[in-house]
Coordinates of C-alpha atoms (C1' of nucleotides) in Angstrom, one line a residue:
Chain A
M436 CA 104.4 262.5 59.9
T437 CA 105.2 260.7 63.6
R438 CA 108.9 260.8 64.9
P439 CA 111.0 257.6 63.6
D440 CA 110.4 256.2 67.0
C441 CA 114.0 255.2 68.7
R442 CA 112.0 252.0 70.4
S443 CA 110.2 250.3 67.5
K444 CA 113.0 250.5 65.0
L445 CA 115.4 249.0 67.6
M446 CA 112.4 245.9 67.9
E447 CA 112.0 245.7 64.4
V448 CA 115.7 245.2 64.1
G449 CA 116.5 243.0 66.3
T450 CA 114.1 240.8 65.3
Q451 CA 115.5 241.0 62.1
L452 CA 119.5 240.4 63.7
F453 CA 118.3 238.0 66.0
A454 CA 115.8 235.5 63.9
E455 CA 118.8 234.9 61.4
R456 CA 121.2 234.9 63.5
G457 CA 120.5 234.2 67.0
L458 CA 121.1 236.0 70.4
N459 CA 124.8 235.9 70.7
G460 CA 125.5 236.1 66.6
V461 CA 124.5 239.6 67.0
S462 CA 126.2 242.9 68.3
I463 CA 124.1 245.7 69.9
R464 CA 127.1 247.9 68.0
E465 CA 125.6 245.9 64.8
L466 CA 122.1 246.0 66.2
S467 CA 121.8 250.0 67.0
H468 CA 124.2 251.0 63.9
E469 CA 121.8 248.9 61.8
A470 CA 118.2 250.7 63.7
G471 CA 120.0 254.2 63.1
A472 CA 120.4 254.5 67.2
S473 CA 123.2 255.2 69.4
I474 CA 124.4 251.6 70.9
S475 CA 122.7 253.4 74.6
M476 CA 119.3 253.4 73.2
V477 CA 119.1 249.5 73.8
S478 CA 119.9 249.5 77.3
Y479 CA 118.0 252.9 77.9
Y480 CA 114.6 251.5 76.7
F481 CA 114.6 247.4 77.5
G482 CA 117.4 247.3 80.5
G483 CA 120.1 245.8 77.9
K484 CA 120.8 243.1 75.3
E485 CA 118.8 240.4 76.7
G486 CA 116.0 242.8 77.6
L487 CA 115.3 244.0 74.0
Y488 CA 115.6 239.7 73.0
S489 CA 112.9 239.4 75.7
A490 CA 110.5 241.7 74.1
V491 CA 111.7 240.6 70.3
L492 CA 110.8 236.9 71.8
Q493 CA 107.3 237.4 73.8
E494 CA 105.7 240.0 70.7
Q495 CA 106.7 236.7 68.3
F496 CA 105.0 234.0 70.5
A497 CA 102.4 236.1 71.1
C498 CA 100.3 234.3 68.0
F499 CA 100.5 231.5 70.3
D500 CA 97.3 232.6 72.0
Q501 CA 94.9 232.6 69.3
I502 CA 94.7 229.0 69.1
G503 CA 92.4 228.3 71.7
E504 CA 89.8 230.8 69.4
I505 CA 90.7 229.3 65.9
M506 CA 89.9 226.0 67.0
E507 CA 86.4 226.8 69.4
Q508 CA 84.9 228.2 65.3
H509 CA 85.9 224.0 64.0
A510 CA 83.6 220.7 64.6
G511 CA 85.3 217.8 64.0
P512 CA 88.2 216.3 65.0
V513 CA 89.3 216.1 60.2
D514 CA 87.8 219.9 60.1
K515 CA 90.4 221.3 63.4
I516 CA 93.8 219.5 62.3
E517 CA 92.7 221.9 58.6
A518 CA 92.2 224.6 60.8
Y519 CA 95.6 224.5 62.8
I520 CA 97.3 223.6 59.4
R521 CA 96.3 226.5 57.5
W522 CA 96.5 227.9 60.4
T523 CA 100.7 227.6 61.2
I524 CA 101.4 228.6 57.0
Q525 CA 98.8 231.9 57.9
R526 CA 101.4 232.4 61.0
H527 CA 104.7 231.6 58.8
R528 CA 103.4 234.0 55.9
N529 CA 102.6 236.7 58.4
N530 CA 105.9 236.4 59.8
P531 CA 108.9 234.8 58.2
H532 CA 110.4 235.3 61.7
L533 CA 108.5 233.2 64.1
L534 CA 110.2 229.7 62.8
R535 CA 113.7 231.1 63.4
F536 CA 113.0 231.9 66.9
Y537 CA 110.4 228.8 67.0
T538 CA 113.7 225.8 66.6
S539 CA 116.2 228.2 67.7
E540 CA 115.2 228.4 71.3
L541 CA 114.0 224.7 70.5
T542 CA 117.5 223.6 69.8
N543 CA 119.5 225.7 71.6
P544 CA 117.3 227.4 74.6
T545 CA 117.8 230.4 76.3
T546 CA 116.8 231.5 79.7
Y547 CA 113.8 232.9 78.3
F548 CA 112.6 229.5 76.9
P549 CA 111.0 228.2 80.0
R550 CA 108.8 231.6 80.3
I551 CA 108.1 232.1 76.9
V552 CA 108.5 229.4 74.1
A553 CA 107.6 226.5 76.2
P554 CA 104.0 227.5 77.4
A555 CA 103.4 228.7 74.1
I556 CA 104.2 225.1 72.5
G557 CA 102.9 223.8 75.0
K558 CA 99.6 225.1 74.8
V559 CA 99.5 224.3 70.8
I560 CA 100.1 220.4 71.5
R561 CA 98.3 220.0 74.2
I562 CA 95.2 221.4 71.9
L563 CA 95.6 219.4 69.3
V564 CA 96.1 216.3 71.5
K565 CA 92.2 216.4 72.6
V566 CA 91.0 216.5 69.7
V567 CA 92.7 213.9 68.2
E568 CA 92.3 211.6 71.5
E569 CA 88.4 212.9 70.2
G570 CA 88.4 211.8 66.7
I571 CA 89.6 208.6 68.3
R572 CA 87.6 208.6 70.6
E573 CA 84.2 208.8 67.9
R574 CA 86.1 206.7 65.9
V575 CA 87.3 209.4 63.4
F576 CA 90.5 208.1 63.4
R577 CA 91.9 204.7 63.8
Q578 CA 92.2 203.0 67.6
D579 CA 95.5 202.3 67.5
A580 CA 96.6 205.9 67.2
H581 CA 99.4 207.3 70.0
A582 CA 97.8 210.6 70.3
V583 CA 100.8 212.6 71.3
N584 CA 103.4 211.1 68.7
A585 CA 100.5 211.9 66.1
V586 CA 100.3 215.4 67.3
L587 CA 103.9 215.1 67.2
A588 CA 103.9 214.2 63.9
L589 CA 101.8 216.9 62.1
A590 CA 103.3 219.2 63.9
G591 CA 106.5 218.6 62.6
M592 CA 104.8 218.0 58.6
V593 CA 103.8 221.5 58.7
N594 CA 106.9 223.4 60.3
Y595 CA 109.1 221.4 59.0
Y596 CA 108.5 222.5 55.5
F597 CA 108.8 226.0 56.4
L598 CA 112.0 225.0 57.8
S599 CA 113.5 223.5 54.5
T600 CA 112.3 226.3 52.6
L601 CA 114.8 228.7 55.1
A602 CA 117.9 226.7 53.5
T603 CA 116.7 226.5 49.7
E604 CA 114.1 229.6 49.3
D605 CA 114.9 228.6 45.7
L606 CA 113.3 225.5 45.8
I607 CA 109.4 226.6 47.1
S608 CA 108.2 229.7 45.7
H609 CA 104.4 230.6 46.9
S610 CA 101.3 231.9 46.5
P611 CA 98.2 231.7 47.8
D612 CA 96.7 229.4 45.7
Q613 CA 99.8 227.2 46.0
D614 CA 99.4 227.4 50.2
E615 CA 95.8 226.0 49.5
Q616 CA 97.3 223.0 47.2
L617 CA 99.7 222.5 50.4
I618 CA 97.0 222.6 53.2
H619 CA 95.1 220.1 51.0
Q620 CA 98.6 217.5 50.4
Y621 CA 99.7 217.4 54.2
R622 CA 95.7 217.6 55.4
E623 CA 95.6 213.8 53.3
I624 CA 98.8 213.2 54.0
F625 CA 98.1 213.1 57.7
T626 CA 94.3 212.1 57.7
R627 CA 94.8 209.1 54.7
G628 CA 98.6 208.6 54.1
I629 CA 99.6 208.3 50.2
L630 CA 98.9 205.2 49.5
A631 CA 96.4 204.7 46.6
S632 CA 95.0 202.0 48.0
A633 CA 92.9 201.3 51.4
P634 CA 94.0 199.0 53.8
Chain B
M1295 CA 148.1 203.3 79.4
T1296 CA 147.6 205.7 76.5
R1297 CA 148.1 209.0 76.6
P1298 CA 144.7 211.4 77.3
D1299 CA 144.6 212.6 73.4
C1300 CA 144.4 216.2 73.6
R1301 CA 143.0 216.7 70.6
S1302 CA 140.4 214.5 70.6
K1303 CA 138.8 215.6 74.1
L1304 CA 138.6 218.7 72.6
M1305 CA 137.3 217.1 69.9
E1306 CA 134.2 215.0 72.6
V1307 CA 134.3 218.2 74.9
G1308 CA 133.8 221.2 71.3
T1309 CA 130.3 218.4 70.8
Q1310 CA 128.7 218.9 73.7
L1311 CA 129.0 222.7 73.9
F1312 CA 129.1 223.5 70.2
A1313 CA 125.5 220.7 70.4
E1314 CA 124.0 222.8 73.2
R1315 CA 124.8 226.6 72.7
G1316 CA 126.1 226.8 69.5
L1317 CA 129.0 228.3 68.0
N1318 CA 128.4 231.8 69.6
G1319 CA 127.3 230.5 72.7
V1320 CA 130.9 229.0 73.9
S1321 CA 134.2 230.6 74.0
I1322 CA 137.0 227.5 73.9
R1323 CA 138.2 229.0 77.4
E1324 CA 135.3 227.6 78.9
L1325 CA 136.1 224.6 76.0
S1326 CA 138.9 224.0 76.5
H1327 CA 138.9 223.9 80.0
E1328 CA 136.0 221.5 80.4
A1329 CA 138.5 219.6 77.9
G1330 CA 140.9 220.2 80.4
A1331 CA 143.6 221.7 78.4
S1332 CA 145.2 224.9 77.7
I1333 CA 143.2 227.6 75.6
S1334 CA 146.1 227.8 73.1
M1335 CA 145.1 224.0 71.8
V1336 CA 142.2 224.5 69.6
S1337 CA 144.2 227.2 68.2
Y1338 CA 147.3 224.9 68.2
Y1339 CA 145.2 221.7 66.2
F1340 CA 142.2 223.0 65.0
G1341 CA 144.2 226.4 63.7
G1342 CA 141.0 228.1 66.0
K1343 CA 137.7 228.2 67.2
E1344 CA 136.5 228.5 64.2
G1345 CA 138.5 225.4 62.7
L1346 CA 137.2 223.0 65.9
Y1347 CA 132.9 224.0 64.6
S1348 CA 133.8 223.2 61.7
A1349 CA 135.8 219.7 62.8
V1350 CA 132.8 218.6 65.0
L1351 CA 130.4 219.2 61.5
Q1352 CA 132.0 217.9 59.3
E1353 CA 131.8 214.3 62.0
Q1354 CA 128.3 214.8 63.0
F1355 CA 127.2 214.9 59.7
A1356 CA 129.8 211.9 57.8
C1357 CA 127.3 209.5 58.8
F1358 CA 124.8 211.1 55.8
D1359 CA 127.2 209.2 53.4
Q1360 CA 125.5 205.8 54.3
I1361 CA 121.4 206.6 53.5
G1362 CA 122.7 205.5 49.6
E1363 CA 123.6 202.0 50.6
I1364 CA 120.6 201.7 53.2
M1365 CA 118.2 202.6 50.8
E1366 CA 119.4 199.4 48.8
Q1367 CA 119.4 197.1 50.9
H1368 CA 115.8 197.1 50.7
A1369 CA 113.2 196.9 47.6
G1370 CA 110.0 199.0 46.7
P1371 CA 108.5 202.0 48.5
V1372 CA 107.2 201.6 51.1
D1373 CA 110.3 199.2 52.5
K1374 CA 112.3 201.8 51.6
I1375 CA 110.2 204.3 53.8
E1376 CA 110.2 202.6 56.7
A1377 CA 114.1 202.0 56.4
Y1378 CA 114.5 205.8 56.3
I1379 CA 112.4 205.9 59.3
R1380 CA 114.4 203.5 61.2
W1381 CA 117.6 204.6 60.1
T1382 CA 117.0 208.5 61.4
I1383 CA 115.4 207.1 64.4
Q1384 CA 118.6 204.6 65.1
R1385 CA 120.8 208.2 64.3
H1386 CA 119.5 209.9 66.7
R1387 CA 120.0 207.2 69.5
N1388 CA 123.1 206.7 68.3
N1389 CA 124.0 210.3 68.4
P1390 CA 121.9 212.5 70.6
H1391 CA 124.2 216.2 69.2
L1392 CA 123.3 215.3 65.4
L1393 CA 119.7 217.2 65.6
R1394 CA 121.3 220.6 67.6
F1395 CA 123.4 221.1 64.5
Y1396 CA 121.1 219.9 62.1
T1397 CA 118.0 222.7 62.8
S1398 CA 120.9 225.1 64.4
E1399 CA 122.4 224.9 60.9
L1400 CA 119.3 225.1 58.7
T1401 CA 118.0 228.1 61.5
N1402 CA 121.0 230.3 61.3
P1403 CA 123.8 228.9 59.0
T1404 CA 126.8 229.3 59.6
T1405 CA 129.8 229.4 57.1
Y1406 CA 129.9 226.3 56.8
F1407 CA 126.4 224.9 56.2
P1408 CA 127.0 225.2 52.5
R1409 CA 129.8 222.9 52.4
I1410 CA 129.2 220.0 55.8
V1411 CA 125.4 220.8 55.7
A1412 CA 123.2 221.3 52.8
P1413 CA 125.0 218.8 50.7
A1414 CA 123.7 215.9 53.6
I1415 CA 120.5 217.0 53.5
G1416 CA 120.1 217.4 50.0
K1417 CA 121.4 213.8 49.4
V1418 CA 118.9 212.3 51.5
I1419 CA 116.2 214.5 50.5
R1420 CA 116.7 214.0 46.6
I1421 CA 117.2 209.8 47.5
L1422 CA 113.4 210.0 49.5
V1423 CA 112.2 212.1 46.5
K1424 CA 113.0 209.2 44.0
V1425 CA 111.8 206.8 46.1
V1426 CA 108.0 208.4 46.5
E1427 CA 108.4 208.9 42.6
E1428 CA 109.2 205.5 42.0
G1429 CA 105.9 204.5 44.4
I1430 CA 103.7 207.3 42.3
R1431 CA 105.1 206.1 38.9
E1432 CA 104.3 202.1 40.2
R1433 CA 101.0 203.1 41.5
V1434 CA 101.7 202.1 44.9
F1435 CA 101.3 205.7 46.4
R1436 CA 98.4 208.0 44.8
Q1437 CA 99.1 209.7 41.9
D1438 CA 97.9 213.0 43.2
A1439 CA 100.6 213.5 45.7
H1440 CA 103.1 215.6 45.5
A1441 CA 106.9 213.5 45.6
V1442 CA 108.5 216.9 47.2
N1443 CA 105.8 217.7 49.8
A1444 CA 105.4 214.7 50.5
V1445 CA 109.4 214.1 51.4
L1446 CA 109.4 217.3 53.7
A1447 CA 106.6 216.0 55.6
L1448 CA 108.3 212.5 56.5
A1449 CA 110.9 213.9 57.0
G1450 CA 110.0 216.9 58.7
M1451 CA 107.6 213.9 61.2
V1452 CA 110.2 212.1 62.5
N1453 CA 113.1 215.0 62.7
Y1454 CA 110.7 216.7 64.8
Y1455 CA 110.1 214.0 67.1
F1456 CA 112.9 214.2 68.4
L1457 CA 113.9 218.1 68.2
S1458 CA 110.1 218.1 70.6
T1459 CA 112.3 216.0 73.1
L1460 CA 114.8 217.9 72.8
A1461 CA 112.4 220.7 74.8
T1462 CA 110.6 218.0 77.0
E1463 CA 113.4 214.9 78.1
D1464 CA 110.9 213.9 80.4
L1465 CA 108.0 213.3 78.0
I1466 CA 108.9 210.3 75.6
S1467 CA 111.1 207.4 77.8
H1468 CA 112.3 205.1 75.6
S1469 CA 113.6 201.3 75.1
P1470 CA 114.5 199.5 72.3
D1471 CA 110.8 198.5 72.2
Q1472 CA 109.6 202.1 72.0
D1473 CA 111.7 202.3 69.2
E1474 CA 109.8 200.5 67.1
Q1475 CA 106.0 200.8 68.4
L1476 CA 107.2 204.7 67.1
I1477 CA 109.1 203.2 63.6
H1478 CA 105.5 201.0 63.0
Q1479 CA 103.5 204.4 64.4
Y1480 CA 104.9 207.0 61.8
R1481 CA 105.3 204.8 58.3
E1482 CA 101.5 203.9 59.2
I1483 CA 100.5 207.4 59.4
F1484 CA 102.6 208.3 56.4
T1485 CA 100.9 205.0 54.3
R1486 CA 98.0 204.9 55.6
G1487 CA 96.3 208.0 58.0
I1488 CA 95.3 207.7 61.0
L1489 CA 91.9 207.8 59.1
A1490 CA 89.6 205.1 60.4
S1491 CA 88.3 204.2 57.5
A1492 CA 89.1 205.1 54.2
P1493 CA 87.9 207.8 52.1
Chain C
dA626 C1' 171.4 200.5 79.1
dA627 C1' 171.8 204.9 79.6
dT628 C1' 172.3 208.9 77.5
dT629 C1' 171.4 212.6 74.3
dG630 C1' 168.7 215.6 70.2
dC631 C1' 164.7 217.1 68.7
dA632 C1' 160.8 217.6 67.0
dA633 C1' 155.9 217.2 69.3
dA634 C1' 152.7 218.5 72.2
dT635 C1' 151.2 221.6 76.0
dC636 C1' 151.7 225.5 78.9
dG637 C1' 150.3 230.7 81.2
dA638 C1' 151.2 235.0 80.0
dA639 C1' 150.6 239.0 77.3
dC640 C1' 148.3 241.6 73.3
dG641 C1' 144.5 243.6 70.9
dT642 C1' 139.8 243.4 70.0
dT643 C1' 134.8 244.1 70.5
dC644 C1' 131.7 242.7 73.7
dG645 C1' 128.1 245.4 77.1
dT646 C1' 126.6 248.9 80.2
dT647 C1' 127.5 253.0 82.2
dT648 C1' 127.6 257.9 82.9
dG649 C1' 127.7 262.6 82.1
dA650 C1' 126.5 266.3 79.1
dA651 C1' 124.0 267.8 75.3
dG652 C1' 118.6 268.6 72.5
dT653 C1' 113.9 268.1 72.1
dC654 C1' 108.7 269.1 72.9
dA655 C1' 105.2 270.5 76.1
Chain D
dT1053 C1' 111.4 275.1 83.4
dG1054 C1' 111.1 270.4 83.0
dA1055 C1' 110.8 265.6 82.4
dC1056 C1' 112.1 263.1 78.8
dT1057 C1' 115.1 261.3 74.0
dT1058 C1' 119.4 261.2 72.4
dC1059 C1' 124.0 260.9 72.1
dA1060 C1' 129.5 259.9 72.4
dA1061 C1' 133.2 258.7 75.1
dA1062 C1' 134.7 255.9 78.5
dC1063 C1' 135.1 251.5 81.6
dG1064 C1' 136.1 247.4 82.6
dA1065 C1' 135.4 242.5 81.5
dA1066 C1' 135.7 239.0 78.1
dC1067 C1' 137.3 237.2 73.6
dG1068 C1' 140.2 234.3 69.9
dT1069 C1' 144.1 234.2 68.9
dT1070 C1' 149.7 234.1 69.7
dC1071 C1' 154.2 233.7 71.6
dG1072 C1' 158.0 231.9 74.0
dA1073 C1' 159.7 228.9 77.4
dT1074 C1' 159.0 224.6 79.1
dT1075 C1' 157.7 219.2 79.0
dT1076 C1' 157.2 215.7 77.0
dG1077 C1' 158.0 211.1 73.7
dC1078 C1' 160.9 208.7 71.1
dA1079 C1' 164.4 207.2 68.3
dA1080 C1' 168.9 207.7 68.0
dT1081 C1' 173.9 206.8 69.8
dT1082 C1' 176.3 206.2 73.1

DNA sequence: AATTGCAAATCGAACGTTCGTTTGAAGTCA
DNA sequence: TGACTTCAAACGAACGTTCGATTTGCAATT
């Protein structure tokens, strides 16, 4: 049997608490107590409270590196859009904390925003903009579409859904089946809208 | 000449600082100093730091009461959707702080979330769901549309746009003209999608 | 018109608490 | 033994609040 591993336990508890209440909403006293460790362990392993937060943030946003490969596995703008939706939904399912760090850093940026968060988000947005521009060029998407606005709309649609569930968790139960429905719904709204007839 | 009015000055500075850094990111020492008042004034007028935050929050979310009248001034689902988009955009233009309180409370709710924030958001969502359901019933919207998901998608689209501008304010300059373009874009994406041809 | 009286407003100091960090000693394992 | 962990205690700083004293604004009184 392995040791309880104080360091990773601090990461685990830090992730949970920082996600729920933000950097300033958590004291290292409560955090270390929750982890069953002494207060000094945070400074010992991470150089301080902010160091732990920084480590947690880096771990949370590491998955954004995948987006490049994910996109390459699909051809054509519409398929890539669906791939992005699917990837985002699975990301939120696999890690329910990520969205909190995401929006919390967007809304009230810490000093780590420029180094960790902004590049991660920027990378995804930039790739998606290229996808939409590709779609416009190939005349799959409308010629009057504004690529940046469209991408922000898409990202907003998908992320905001989960943001809503954070506050009203009772509203939406989830199963793999319902996720497929959700993916379908959002792809349809983004590509075809919700009008019954074509203009 | 009127008095500097310590109380309203505290509200003003409190709005600014709480929006930027959240409830726990601001000390009443810094806040009162910024307002040119003594530390004790916060407790005197608002009963404490949390009292000031609560007052600011209530003021910020008061505008959500308008949504009912706004909707009644428009007939038909599509027009009502556009009215919502326009109302939301103008709300963010008139008050650049609101969105930060909005997402901050969604992500890391304070004790005031259930009393102030949730009812305000819930009211808007509920009204929009009725609009979409009306549209489905009247066969203006697609029969397979999921009303709640559609509304969350719409709200996400519009709000997320401004959330993005919070982090990268350089990206998007704004003028009334560009706002009209934005309203048009988002209404089109929501109702018609961005596909070049109808399916 | 000037003076008085009083409640509201404002202040700076002080309080007790909690914060994040540091420290030196004790424990653990190879 | 020696390097790595862990701990409890202590530190100074910052926190939000309270308190008594002072100032201010205005209505009542002279």
